[in-house]
Short mmCIF file of C-alpha atoms in Angstrom, two decimals:
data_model
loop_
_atom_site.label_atom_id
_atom_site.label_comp_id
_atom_site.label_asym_id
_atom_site.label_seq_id
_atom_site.Cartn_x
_atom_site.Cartn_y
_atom_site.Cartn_z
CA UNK A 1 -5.19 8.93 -10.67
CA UNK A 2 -4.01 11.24 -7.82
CA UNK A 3 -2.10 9.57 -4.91
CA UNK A 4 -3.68 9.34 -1.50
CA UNK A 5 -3.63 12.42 0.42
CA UNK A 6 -0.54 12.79 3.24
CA UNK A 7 -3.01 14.29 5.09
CA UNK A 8 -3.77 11.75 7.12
CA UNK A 9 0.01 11.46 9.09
CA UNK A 10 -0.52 12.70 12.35
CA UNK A 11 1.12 15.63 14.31
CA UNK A 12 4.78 14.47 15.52
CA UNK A 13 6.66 15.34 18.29
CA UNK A 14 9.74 16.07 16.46
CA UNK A 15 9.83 17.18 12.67
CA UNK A 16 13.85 17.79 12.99
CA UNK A 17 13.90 21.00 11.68
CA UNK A 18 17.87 21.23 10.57
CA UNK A 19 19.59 18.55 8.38
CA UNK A 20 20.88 16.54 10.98
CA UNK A 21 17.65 16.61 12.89
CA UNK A 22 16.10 15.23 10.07
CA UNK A 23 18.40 12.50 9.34
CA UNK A 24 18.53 11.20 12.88
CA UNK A 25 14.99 11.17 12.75
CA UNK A 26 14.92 9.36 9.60
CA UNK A 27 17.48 6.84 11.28
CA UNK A 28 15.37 5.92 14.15
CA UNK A 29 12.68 5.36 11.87
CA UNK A 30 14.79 2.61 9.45
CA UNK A 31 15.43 1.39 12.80
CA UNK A 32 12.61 1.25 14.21
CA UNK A 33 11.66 -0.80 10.94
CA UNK A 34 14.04 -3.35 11.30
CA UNK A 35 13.71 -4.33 14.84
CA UNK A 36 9.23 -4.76 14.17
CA UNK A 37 10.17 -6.69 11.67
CA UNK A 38 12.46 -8.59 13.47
CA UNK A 39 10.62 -8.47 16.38
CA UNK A 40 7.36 -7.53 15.95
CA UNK A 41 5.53 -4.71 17.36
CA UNK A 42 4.57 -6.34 20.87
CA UNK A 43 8.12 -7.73 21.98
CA UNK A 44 9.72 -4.10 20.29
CA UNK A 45 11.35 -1.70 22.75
CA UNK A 46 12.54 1.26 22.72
CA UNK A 47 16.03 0.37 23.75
CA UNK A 48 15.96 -1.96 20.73
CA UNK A 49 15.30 0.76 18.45
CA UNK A 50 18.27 2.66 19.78
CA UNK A 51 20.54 0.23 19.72
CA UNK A 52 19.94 -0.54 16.21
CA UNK A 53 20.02 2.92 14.75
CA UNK A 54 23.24 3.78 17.33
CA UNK A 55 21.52 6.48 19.21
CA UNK A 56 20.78 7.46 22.71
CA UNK A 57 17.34 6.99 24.41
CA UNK A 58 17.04 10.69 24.91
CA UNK A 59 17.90 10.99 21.28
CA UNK A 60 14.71 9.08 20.87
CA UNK A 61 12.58 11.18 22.97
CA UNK A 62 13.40 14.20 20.94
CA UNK A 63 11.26 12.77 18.15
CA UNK A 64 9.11 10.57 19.29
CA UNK A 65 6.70 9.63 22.77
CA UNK A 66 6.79 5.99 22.56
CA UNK A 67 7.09 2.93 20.31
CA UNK A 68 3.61 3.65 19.16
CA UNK A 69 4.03 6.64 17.37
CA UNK A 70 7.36 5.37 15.57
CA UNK A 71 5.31 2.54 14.51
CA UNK A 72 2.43 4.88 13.07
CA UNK A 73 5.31 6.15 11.15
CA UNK A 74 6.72 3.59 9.71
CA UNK A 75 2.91 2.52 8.48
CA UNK A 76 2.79 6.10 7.18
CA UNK A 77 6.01 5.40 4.91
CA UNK A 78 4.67 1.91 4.06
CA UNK A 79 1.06 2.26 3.26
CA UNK A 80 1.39 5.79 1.81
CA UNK A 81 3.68 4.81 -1.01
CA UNK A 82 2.02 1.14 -1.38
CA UNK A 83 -0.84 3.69 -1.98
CA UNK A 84 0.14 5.42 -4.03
CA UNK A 85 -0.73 4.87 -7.84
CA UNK A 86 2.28 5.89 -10.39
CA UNK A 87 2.01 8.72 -12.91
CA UNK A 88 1.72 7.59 -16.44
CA UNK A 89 1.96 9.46 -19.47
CA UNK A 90 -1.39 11.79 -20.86
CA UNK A 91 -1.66 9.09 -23.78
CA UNK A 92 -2.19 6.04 -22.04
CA UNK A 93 -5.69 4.39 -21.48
CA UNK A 94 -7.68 3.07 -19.01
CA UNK A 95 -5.93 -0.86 -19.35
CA UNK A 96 -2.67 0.92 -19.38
CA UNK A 97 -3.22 2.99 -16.24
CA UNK A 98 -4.65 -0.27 -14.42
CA UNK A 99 -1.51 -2.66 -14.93
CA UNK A 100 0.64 -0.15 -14.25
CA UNK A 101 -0.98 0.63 -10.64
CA UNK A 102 -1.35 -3.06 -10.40
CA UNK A 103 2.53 -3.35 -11.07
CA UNK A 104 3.11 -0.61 -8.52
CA UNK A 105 1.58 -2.32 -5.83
CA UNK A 106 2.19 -5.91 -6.18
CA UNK A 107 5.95 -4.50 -6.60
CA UNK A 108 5.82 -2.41 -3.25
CA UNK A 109 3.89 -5.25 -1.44
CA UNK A 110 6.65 -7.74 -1.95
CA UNK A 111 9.29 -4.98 -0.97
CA UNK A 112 7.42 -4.36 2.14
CA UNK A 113 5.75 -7.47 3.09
CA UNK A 114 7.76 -8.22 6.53
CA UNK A 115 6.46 -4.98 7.45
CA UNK A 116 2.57 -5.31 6.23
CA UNK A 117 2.27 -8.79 8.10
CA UNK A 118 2.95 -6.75 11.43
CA UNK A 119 1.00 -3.86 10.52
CA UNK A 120 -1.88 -6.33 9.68
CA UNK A 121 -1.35 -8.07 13.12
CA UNK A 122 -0.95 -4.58 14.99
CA UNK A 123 -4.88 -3.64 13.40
CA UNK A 124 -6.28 -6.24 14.55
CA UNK A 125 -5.87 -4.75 18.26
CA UNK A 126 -4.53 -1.27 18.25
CA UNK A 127 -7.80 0.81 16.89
CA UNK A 128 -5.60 3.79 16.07
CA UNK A 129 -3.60 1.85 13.40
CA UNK A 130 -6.89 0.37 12.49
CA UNK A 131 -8.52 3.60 11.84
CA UNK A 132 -5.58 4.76 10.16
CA UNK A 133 -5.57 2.13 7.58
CA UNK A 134 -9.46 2.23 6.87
CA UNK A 135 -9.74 5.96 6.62
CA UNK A 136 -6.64 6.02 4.20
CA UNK A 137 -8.17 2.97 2.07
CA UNK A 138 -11.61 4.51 2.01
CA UNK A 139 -9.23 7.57 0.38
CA UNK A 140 -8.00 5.51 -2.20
CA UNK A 141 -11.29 3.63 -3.13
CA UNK A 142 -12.78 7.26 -3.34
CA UNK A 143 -9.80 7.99 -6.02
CA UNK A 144 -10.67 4.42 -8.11
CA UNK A 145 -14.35 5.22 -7.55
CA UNK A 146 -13.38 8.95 -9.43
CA UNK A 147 -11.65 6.85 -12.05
CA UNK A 148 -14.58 4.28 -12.84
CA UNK A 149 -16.87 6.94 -13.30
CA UNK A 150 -14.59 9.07 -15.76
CA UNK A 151 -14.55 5.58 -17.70
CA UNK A 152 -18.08 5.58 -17.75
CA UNK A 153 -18.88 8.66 -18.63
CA UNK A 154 -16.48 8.36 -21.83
CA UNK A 155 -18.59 5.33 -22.83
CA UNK A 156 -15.62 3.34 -21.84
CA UNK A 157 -16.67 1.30 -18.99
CA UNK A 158 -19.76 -0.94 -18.48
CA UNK A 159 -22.28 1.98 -17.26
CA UNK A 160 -23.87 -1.12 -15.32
CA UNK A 161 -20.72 -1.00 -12.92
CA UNK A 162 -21.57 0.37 -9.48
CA UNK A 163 -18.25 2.42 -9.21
CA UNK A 164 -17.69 2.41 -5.23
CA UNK A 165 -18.66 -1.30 -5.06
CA UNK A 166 -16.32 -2.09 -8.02
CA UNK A 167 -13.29 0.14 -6.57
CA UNK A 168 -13.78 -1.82 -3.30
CA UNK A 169 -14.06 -5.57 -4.73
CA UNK A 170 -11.06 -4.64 -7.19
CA UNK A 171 -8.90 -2.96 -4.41
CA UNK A 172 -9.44 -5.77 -2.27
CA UNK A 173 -8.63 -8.23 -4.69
CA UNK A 174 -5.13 -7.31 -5.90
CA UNK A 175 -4.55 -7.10 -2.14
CA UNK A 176 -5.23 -10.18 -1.54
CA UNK A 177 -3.47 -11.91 -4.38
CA UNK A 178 -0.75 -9.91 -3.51
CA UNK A 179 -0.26 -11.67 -0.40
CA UNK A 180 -0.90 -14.32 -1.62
CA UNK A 181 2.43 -14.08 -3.81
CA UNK A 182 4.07 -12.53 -1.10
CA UNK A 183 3.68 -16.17 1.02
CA UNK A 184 4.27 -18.32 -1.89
CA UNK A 185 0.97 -19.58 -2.22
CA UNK A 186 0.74 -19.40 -6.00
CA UNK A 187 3.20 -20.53 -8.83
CA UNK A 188 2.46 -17.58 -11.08
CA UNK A 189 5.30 -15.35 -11.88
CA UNK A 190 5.09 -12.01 -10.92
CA UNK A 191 4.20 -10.34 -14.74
CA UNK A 192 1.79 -13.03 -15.03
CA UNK A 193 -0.28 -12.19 -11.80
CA UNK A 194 0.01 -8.09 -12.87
CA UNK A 195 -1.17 -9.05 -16.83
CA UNK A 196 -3.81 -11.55 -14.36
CA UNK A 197 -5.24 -9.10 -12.05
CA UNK A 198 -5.06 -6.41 -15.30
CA UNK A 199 -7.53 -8.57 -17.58
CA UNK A 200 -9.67 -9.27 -14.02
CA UNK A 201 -10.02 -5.98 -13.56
CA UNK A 202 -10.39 -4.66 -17.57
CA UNK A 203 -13.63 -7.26 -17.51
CA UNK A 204 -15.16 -6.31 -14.47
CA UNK A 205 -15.01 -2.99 -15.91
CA UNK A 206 -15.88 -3.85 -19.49
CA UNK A 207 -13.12 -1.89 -20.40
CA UNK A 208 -11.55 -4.13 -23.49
CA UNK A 209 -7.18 -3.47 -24.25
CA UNK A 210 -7.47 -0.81 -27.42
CA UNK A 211 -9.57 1.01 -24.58
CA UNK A 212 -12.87 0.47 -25.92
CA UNK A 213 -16.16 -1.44 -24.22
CA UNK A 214 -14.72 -4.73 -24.16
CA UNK A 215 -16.52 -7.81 -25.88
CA UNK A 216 -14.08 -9.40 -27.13
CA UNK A 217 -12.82 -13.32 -26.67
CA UNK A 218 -9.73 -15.11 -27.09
CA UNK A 219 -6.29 -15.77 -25.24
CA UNK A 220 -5.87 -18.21 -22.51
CA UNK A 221 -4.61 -17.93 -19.05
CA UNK A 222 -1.38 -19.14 -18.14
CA UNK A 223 -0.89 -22.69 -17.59
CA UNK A 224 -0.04 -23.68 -14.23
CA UNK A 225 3.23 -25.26 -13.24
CA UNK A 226 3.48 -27.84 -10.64
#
């Protein structure tokens, strides 16, 4: 599967056109990460951001117009590569490809999860960030959907399978189970909730592991520990 199109960052103030440029820019973002997560994004300020990347407020205004467009940049670093499903080699089938995007982005959800809990709070009031985040997971539905049907036309997948609902109800799922290891609220190990969501997925699907139509029974879940 292709990543999710960059496309959708928006025009900046200040690309930083020389090396320096660019790496002060870059430092007022890591900055600007740090203090929303230690902050969050309503009691943020500008001076804040400064302070913690050691630069001047007019150093600030080179690059950016506010604390609002930093932020849309830091959910531009965030959500592009959470996004974004790895490359995997020309042999491997459909199972294959699905834990390893699963592994990808239960792996960059837990690296980035300070971050996503303000960027979920920030959506629920700033419609910008909200449109942002809708238009770029309507992108990457449209890239699962693409998958599905490839699957299906091989005679690999259940033909049954509506492919946008299915890229939806997936994509939503291993979202939310990835919060929910995020916050603790499961006593799964992290290669038992990928090899989890991957059979979840693989029978929604009907895709079975040899990469065939999948009928096949067996194997237990892991047991819980208390």
């Amino acid at each position: 599967m292709n990543s999710v199109d960059a496309e959708t960052r928006r025009p900046r103030r200040g690309t930083g056109r020389t090396v320096r440029g660019r790496q002060s820019r870059q430092q007022l973002v890591d900055a600007a990460r740090v203090v929303f997560e230690r902050d969050g994004f309503l009691r943020a300020r500008v001076a804040d951001i400064c302070d913690q990347a050691g630069m001047s407020h007019g150093s600030f205004y080179t690059y950016f117009t506010a604390k609002e467009e930093i932020f849309q940049e830091v959910v531009d670093s965030v959500e592009i590569d959470l996004l974004r499903l790895e490359p995997v080699t020309k042999s491997a089938g459909p199972v294959e490809r699905i834990r390893a995007a699963n592994r990808h982005y239960l792996e960059t959800y837990l690296q980035n999860a300070k971050i996503l809990a303000v960027i979920q709070q920030v959506a629920t009031f700033d419609p910008d960030v909200r449109k942002t985040r809708l238009q770029r997971q309507d992108e990457f539905a449209r890239v699962v959907e693409k998958r599905i049907l490839e699957y299906q036309a091989a005679d690999l997948a259940d033909a049954r399978v509506d492919a946008w609902t299915a890229a939806n109800a997936l994509g939503g799922m291993v979202a939310f189970v990835a919060d929910q290891v995020a916050t603790g609220r499961t006593s799964l190990r992290k290669d038992e909730v990928v090899e989890q969501l991957t059979v979840l997925w693989s029978n929604a699907l009907g895709l079975a592991p040899s990469g065939g139509r999948s009928r096949a029974k067996g194997g237990s879940a892991p047991k819980r520990r208390r």
